[in-house]
mmCIF file of C-alpha atoms in Angstrom:
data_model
loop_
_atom_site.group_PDB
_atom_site.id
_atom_site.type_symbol
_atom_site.label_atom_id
_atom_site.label_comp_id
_atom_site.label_asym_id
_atom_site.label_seq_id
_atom_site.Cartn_x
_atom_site.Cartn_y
_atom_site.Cartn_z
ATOM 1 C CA UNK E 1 -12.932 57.678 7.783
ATOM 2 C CA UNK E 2 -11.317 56.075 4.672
ATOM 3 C CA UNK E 3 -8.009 56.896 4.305
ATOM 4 C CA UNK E 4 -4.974 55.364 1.868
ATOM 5 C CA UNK E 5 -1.611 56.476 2.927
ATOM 6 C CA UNK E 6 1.751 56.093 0.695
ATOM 7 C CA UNK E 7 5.162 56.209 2.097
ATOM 8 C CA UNK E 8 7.811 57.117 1.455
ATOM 9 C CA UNK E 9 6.652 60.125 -0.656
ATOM 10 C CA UNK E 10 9.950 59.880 -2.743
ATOM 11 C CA UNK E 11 12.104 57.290 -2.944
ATOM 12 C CA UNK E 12 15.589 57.153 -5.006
ATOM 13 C CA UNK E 13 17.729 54.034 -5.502
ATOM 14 C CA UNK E 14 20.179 52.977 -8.040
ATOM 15 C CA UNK E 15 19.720 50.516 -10.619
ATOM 16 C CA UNK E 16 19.493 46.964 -10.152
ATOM 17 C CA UNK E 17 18.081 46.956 -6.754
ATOM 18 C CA UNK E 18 14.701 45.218 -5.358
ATOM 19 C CA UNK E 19 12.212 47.446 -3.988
ATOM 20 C CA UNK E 20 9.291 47.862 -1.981
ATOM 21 C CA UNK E 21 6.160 50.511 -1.998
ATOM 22 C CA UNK E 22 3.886 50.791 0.539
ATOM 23 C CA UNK E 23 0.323 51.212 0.828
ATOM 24 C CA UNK E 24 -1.585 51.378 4.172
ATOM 25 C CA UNK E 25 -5.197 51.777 4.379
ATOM 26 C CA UNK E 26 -7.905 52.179 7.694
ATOM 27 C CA UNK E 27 -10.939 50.254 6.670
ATOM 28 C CA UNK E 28 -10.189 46.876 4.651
ATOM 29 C CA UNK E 29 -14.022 46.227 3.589
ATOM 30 C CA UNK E 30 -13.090 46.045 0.139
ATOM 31 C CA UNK E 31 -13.567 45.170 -3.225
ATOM 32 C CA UNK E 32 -10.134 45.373 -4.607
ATOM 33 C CA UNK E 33 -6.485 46.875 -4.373
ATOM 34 C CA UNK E 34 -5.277 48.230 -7.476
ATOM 35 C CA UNK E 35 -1.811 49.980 -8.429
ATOM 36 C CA UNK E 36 -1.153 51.773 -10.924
ATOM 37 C CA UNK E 37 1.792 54.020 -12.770
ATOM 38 C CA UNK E 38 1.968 57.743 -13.675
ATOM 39 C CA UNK E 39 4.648 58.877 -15.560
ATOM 40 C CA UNK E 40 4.900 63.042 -15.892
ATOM 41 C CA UNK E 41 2.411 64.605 -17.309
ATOM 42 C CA UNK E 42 0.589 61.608 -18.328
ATOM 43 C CA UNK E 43 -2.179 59.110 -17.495
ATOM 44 C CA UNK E 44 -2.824 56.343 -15.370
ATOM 45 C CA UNK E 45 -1.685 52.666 -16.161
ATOM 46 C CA UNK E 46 -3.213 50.059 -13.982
ATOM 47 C CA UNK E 47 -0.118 47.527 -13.002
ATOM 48 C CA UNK E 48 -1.931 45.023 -11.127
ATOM 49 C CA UNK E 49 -5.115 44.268 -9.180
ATOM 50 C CA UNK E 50 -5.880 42.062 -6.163
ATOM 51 C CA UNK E 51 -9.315 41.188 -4.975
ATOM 52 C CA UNK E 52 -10.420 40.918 -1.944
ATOM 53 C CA UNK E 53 -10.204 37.247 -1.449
ATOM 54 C CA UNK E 54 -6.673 36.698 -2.994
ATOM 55 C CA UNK E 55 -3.490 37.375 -1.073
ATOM 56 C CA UNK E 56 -1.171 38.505 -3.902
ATOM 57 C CA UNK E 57 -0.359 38.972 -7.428
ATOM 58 C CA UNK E 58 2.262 38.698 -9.842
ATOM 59 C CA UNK E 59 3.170 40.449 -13.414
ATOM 60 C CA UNK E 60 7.107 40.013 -14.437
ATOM 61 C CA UNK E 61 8.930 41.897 -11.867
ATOM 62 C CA UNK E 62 6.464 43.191 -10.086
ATOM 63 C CA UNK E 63 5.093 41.744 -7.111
ATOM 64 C CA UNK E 64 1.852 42.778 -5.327
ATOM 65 C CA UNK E 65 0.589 41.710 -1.858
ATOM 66 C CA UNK E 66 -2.484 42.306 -0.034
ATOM 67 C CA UNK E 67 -2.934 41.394 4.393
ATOM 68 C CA UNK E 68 -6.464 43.083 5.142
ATOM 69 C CA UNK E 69 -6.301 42.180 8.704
ATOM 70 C CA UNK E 70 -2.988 44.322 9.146
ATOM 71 C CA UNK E 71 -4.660 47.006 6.332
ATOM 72 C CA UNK E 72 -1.089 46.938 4.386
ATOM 73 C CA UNK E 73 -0.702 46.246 0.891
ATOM 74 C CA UNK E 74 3.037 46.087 -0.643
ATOM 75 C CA UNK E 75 4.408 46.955 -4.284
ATOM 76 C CA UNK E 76 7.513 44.697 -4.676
ATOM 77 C CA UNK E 77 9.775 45.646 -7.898
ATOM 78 C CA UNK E 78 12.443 43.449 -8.654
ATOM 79 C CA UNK E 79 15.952 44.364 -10.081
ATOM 80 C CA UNK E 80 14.939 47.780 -10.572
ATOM 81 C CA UNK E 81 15.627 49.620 -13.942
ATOM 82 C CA UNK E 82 15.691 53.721 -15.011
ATOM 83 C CA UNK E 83 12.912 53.475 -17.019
ATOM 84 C CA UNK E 84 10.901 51.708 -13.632
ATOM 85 C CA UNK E 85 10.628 56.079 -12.287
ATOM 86 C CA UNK E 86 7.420 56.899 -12.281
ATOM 87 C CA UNK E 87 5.141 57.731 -9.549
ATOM 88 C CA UNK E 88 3.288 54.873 -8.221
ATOM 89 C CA UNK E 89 0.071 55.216 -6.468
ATOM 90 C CA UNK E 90 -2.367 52.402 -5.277
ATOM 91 C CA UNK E 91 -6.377 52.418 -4.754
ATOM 92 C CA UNK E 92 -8.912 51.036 -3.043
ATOM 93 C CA UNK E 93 -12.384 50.360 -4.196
ATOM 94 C CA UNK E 94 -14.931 50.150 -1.372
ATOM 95 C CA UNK E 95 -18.251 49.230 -1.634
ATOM 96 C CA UNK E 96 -19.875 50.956 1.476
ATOM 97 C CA UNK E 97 -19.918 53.479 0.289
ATOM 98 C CA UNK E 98 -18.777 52.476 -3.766
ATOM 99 C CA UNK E 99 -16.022 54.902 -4.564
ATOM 100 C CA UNK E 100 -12.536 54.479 -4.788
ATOM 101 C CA UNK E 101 -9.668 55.959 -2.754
ATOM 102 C CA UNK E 102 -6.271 56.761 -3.688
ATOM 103 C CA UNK E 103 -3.241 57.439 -2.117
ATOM 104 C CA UNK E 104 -1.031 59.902 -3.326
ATOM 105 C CA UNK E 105 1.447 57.925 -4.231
ATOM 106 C CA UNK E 106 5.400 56.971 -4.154
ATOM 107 C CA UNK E 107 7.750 59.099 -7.075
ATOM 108 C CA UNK E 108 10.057 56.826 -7.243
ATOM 109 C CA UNK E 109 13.535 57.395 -9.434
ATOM 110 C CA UNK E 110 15.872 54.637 -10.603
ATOM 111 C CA UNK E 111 19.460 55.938 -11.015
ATOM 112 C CA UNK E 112 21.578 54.592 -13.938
ATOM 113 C CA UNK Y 1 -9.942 49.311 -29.245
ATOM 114 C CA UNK Y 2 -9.411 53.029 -27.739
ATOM 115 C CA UNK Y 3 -10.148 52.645 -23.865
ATOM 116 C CA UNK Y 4 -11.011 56.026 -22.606
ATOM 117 C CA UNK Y 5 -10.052 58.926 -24.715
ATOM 118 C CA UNK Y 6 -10.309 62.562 -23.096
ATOM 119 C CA UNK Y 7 -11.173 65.718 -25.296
ATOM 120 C CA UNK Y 8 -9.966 68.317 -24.930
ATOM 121 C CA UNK Y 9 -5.562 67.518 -24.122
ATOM 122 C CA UNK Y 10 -4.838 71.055 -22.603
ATOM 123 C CA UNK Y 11 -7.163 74.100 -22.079
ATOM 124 C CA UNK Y 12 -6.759 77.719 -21.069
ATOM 125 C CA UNK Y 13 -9.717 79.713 -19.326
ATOM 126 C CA UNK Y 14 -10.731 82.876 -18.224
ATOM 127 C CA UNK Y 15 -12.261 83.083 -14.867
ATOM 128 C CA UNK Y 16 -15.854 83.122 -15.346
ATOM 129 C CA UNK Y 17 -15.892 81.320 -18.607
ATOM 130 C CA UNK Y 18 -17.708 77.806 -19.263
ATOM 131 C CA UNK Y 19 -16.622 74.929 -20.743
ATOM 132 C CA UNK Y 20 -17.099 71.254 -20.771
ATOM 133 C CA UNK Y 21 -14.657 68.153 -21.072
ATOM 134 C CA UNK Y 22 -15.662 65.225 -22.933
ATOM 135 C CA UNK Y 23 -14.850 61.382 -21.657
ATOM 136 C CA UNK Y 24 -15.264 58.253 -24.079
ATOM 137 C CA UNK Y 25 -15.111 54.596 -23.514
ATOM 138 C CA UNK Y 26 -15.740 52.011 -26.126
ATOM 139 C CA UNK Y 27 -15.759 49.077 -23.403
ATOM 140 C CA UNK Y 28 -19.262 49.325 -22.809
ATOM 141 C CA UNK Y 29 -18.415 49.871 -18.916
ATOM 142 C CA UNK Y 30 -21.740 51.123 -16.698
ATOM 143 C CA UNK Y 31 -19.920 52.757 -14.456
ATOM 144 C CA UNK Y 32 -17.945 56.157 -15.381
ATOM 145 C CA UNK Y 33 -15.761 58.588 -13.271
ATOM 146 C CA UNK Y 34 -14.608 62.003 -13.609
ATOM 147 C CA UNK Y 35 -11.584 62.566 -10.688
ATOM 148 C CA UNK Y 36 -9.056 66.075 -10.515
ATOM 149 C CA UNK Y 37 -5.685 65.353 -9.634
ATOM 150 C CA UNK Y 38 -3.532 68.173 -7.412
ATOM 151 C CA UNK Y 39 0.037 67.942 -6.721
ATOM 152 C CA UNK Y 40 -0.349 66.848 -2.728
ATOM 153 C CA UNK Y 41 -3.750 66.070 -2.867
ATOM 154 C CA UNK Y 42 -3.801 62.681 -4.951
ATOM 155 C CA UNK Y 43 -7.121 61.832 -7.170
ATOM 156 C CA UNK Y 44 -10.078 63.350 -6.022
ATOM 157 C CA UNK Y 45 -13.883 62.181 -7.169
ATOM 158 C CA UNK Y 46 -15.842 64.851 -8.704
ATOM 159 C CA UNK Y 47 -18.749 63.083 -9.814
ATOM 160 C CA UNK Y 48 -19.175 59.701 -11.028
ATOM 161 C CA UNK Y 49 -22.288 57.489 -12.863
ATOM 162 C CA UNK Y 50 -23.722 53.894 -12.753
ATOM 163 C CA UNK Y 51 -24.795 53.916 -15.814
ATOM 164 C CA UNK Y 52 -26.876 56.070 -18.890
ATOM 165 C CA UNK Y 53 -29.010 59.005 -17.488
ATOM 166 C CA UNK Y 54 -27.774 58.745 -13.942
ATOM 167 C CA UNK Y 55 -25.156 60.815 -11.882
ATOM 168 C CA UNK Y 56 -23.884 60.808 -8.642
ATOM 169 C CA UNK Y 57 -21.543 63.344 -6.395
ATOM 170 C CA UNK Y 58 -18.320 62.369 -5.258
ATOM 171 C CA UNK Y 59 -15.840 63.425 -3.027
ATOM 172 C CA UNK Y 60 -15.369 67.501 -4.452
ATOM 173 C CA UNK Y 61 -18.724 68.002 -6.605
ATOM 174 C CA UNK Y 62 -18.741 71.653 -6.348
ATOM 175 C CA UNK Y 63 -18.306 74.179 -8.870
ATOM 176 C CA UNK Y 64 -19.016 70.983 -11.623
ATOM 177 C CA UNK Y 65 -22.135 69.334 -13.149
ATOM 178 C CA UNK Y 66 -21.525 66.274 -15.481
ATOM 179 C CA UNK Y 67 -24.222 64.325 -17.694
ATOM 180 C CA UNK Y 68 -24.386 60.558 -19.226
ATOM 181 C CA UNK Y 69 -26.534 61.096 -21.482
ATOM 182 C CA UNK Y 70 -25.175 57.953 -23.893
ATOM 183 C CA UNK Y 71 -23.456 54.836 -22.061
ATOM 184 C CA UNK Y 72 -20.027 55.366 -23.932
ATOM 185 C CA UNK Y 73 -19.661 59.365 -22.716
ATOM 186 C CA UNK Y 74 -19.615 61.476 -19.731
ATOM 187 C CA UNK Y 75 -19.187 64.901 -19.617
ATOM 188 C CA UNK Y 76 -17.682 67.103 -17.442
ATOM 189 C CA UNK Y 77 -19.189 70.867 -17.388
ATOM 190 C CA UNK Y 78 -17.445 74.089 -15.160
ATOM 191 C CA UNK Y 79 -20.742 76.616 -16.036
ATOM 192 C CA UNK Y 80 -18.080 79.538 -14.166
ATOM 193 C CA UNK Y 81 -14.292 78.754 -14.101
ATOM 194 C CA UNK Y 82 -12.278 79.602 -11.165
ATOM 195 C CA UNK Y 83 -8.525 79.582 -10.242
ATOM 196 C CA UNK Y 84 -8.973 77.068 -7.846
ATOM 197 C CA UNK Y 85 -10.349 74.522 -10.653
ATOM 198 C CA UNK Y 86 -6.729 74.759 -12.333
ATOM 199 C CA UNK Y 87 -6.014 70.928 -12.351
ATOM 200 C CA UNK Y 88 -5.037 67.664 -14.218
ATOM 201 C CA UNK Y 89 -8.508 65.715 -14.587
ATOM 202 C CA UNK Y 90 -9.279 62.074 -15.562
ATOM 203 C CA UNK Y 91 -12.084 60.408 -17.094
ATOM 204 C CA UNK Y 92 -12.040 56.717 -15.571
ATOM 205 C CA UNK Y 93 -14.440 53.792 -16.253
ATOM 206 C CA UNK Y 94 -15.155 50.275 -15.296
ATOM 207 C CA UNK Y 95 -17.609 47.241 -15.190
ATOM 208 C CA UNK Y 96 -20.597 47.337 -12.484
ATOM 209 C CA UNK Y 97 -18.115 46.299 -9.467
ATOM 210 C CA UNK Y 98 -19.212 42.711 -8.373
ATOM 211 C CA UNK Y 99 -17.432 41.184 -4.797
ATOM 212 C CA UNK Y 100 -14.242 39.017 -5.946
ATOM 213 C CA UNK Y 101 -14.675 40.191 -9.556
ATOM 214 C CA UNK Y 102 -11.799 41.915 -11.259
ATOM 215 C CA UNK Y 103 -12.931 44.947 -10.889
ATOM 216 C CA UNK Y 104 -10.590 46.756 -12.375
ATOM 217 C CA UNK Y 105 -10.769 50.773 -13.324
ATOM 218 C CA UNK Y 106 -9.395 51.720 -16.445
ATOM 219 C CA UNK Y 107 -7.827 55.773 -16.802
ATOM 220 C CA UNK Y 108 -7.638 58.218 -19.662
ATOM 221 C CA UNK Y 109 -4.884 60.319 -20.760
ATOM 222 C CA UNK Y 110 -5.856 63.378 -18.569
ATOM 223 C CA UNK Y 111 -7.200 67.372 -19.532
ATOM 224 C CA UNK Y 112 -5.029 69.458 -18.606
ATOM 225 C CA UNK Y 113 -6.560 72.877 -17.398
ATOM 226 C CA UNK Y 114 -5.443 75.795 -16.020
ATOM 227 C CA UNK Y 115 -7.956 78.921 -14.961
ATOM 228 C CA UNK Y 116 -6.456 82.688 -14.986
#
């Protein structure tokens, strides 16, 4: 069975420090890795996206990682800031079968 | 360009009572998703579609039907609300998904709807 698990579930830190999500997932015959952000009561914002072939990528502070053979991807956020709380969640797209999974994600809170 | 706009924001039903949520995308994407989200639970798929005229069930299809009857919109029909279909859901669509393309899935805002 396909399954994406997040932990922790909640995190809290205070501002300025680096941190790192976790996503863990059982099959790694995929398509791509994507994270996104989901701030309350709102949508979905895709952060970044890895295929399947790369290893990692990169968009200002954020850091994104991808090791199939060890079925572990890893969020890094550098020199965190308040308005960095959100929930994070990351998803898989598989093509046998094509769907995508999700975890269900990391709230994460950055204390001023 | 809008991306995916959802229709409507918030809605109250009756058990019993029909409706049906409307997704748009102006990014001329094939494929299009319709997912609930429950506190605990993460995204689910309801039903998704590769492209105009076709459907497909996902991971929770019951209690929902959904038609693509133009590329840019799928909708999203619950013929007899129940409590248990009180959730966030999320119209989602993307390019046919290609190996070491950027396949990436774009999100609306979200429907917010809760069943008495």
């Amino acid at each position: 069975k396909q399954e994406v698990t997040q932990i922790p579930a909640a995190l809290s830190v205070p501002e300025g420090e680096n941190l790192v999500l976790n996503c863990s997932f059982t099959d790694s015959a995929i398509y791509n890795l994507q994270w996104f952000r989901q701030d309350p009561g709102k949508g979905l914002t895709s952060l970044l996206l890895i295929q399947s072939s790369q290893r990692e990528q990169t968009s200002g502070r954020l850091n994104a990682s991808l090791d199939k053979s060890s079925g572990r991807s890893t969020l890094y956020i550098a020199a965190s800031q308040p308005g960095d709380s959100a929930t994070y969640l990351c998803a898989l797209l598989y093509h046998v079968p094509y769907k995508y999974i999700f975890g269900t994600g990391t709230r994460l809170k950055v204390l001023a | 360009n809008a991306g995916v706009t959802q229709t409507p924001k918030f809605r109250v039903l009756k058990t019993g009572q029909s409706m049906t949520l409307l997704c748009a995308q102006d990014m001329n994407h094939e494929y299009m998703y319709w997912y609930r989200q429950d506190p605990g639970m993460g995204l689910r798929l309801i039903h998704y579609s590769v492209g105009e005229g076709t459907t497909a069930k996902g991971e929770v299809p019951d209690g929902y039907n959904v038609s693509r009857l133009k590329k840019q919109n799928f909708l999203l029909g619950l013929e007899s609300a129940a409590p248990s279909q009180t959730s966030v859901y999320f119209c989602a669509s993307s390019y046919f998904p290609r190996a070491d393309s950027y396949n990436e899935q774009f999100f609306g805002p979200g429907t917010r709807l809760t069943v008495l």
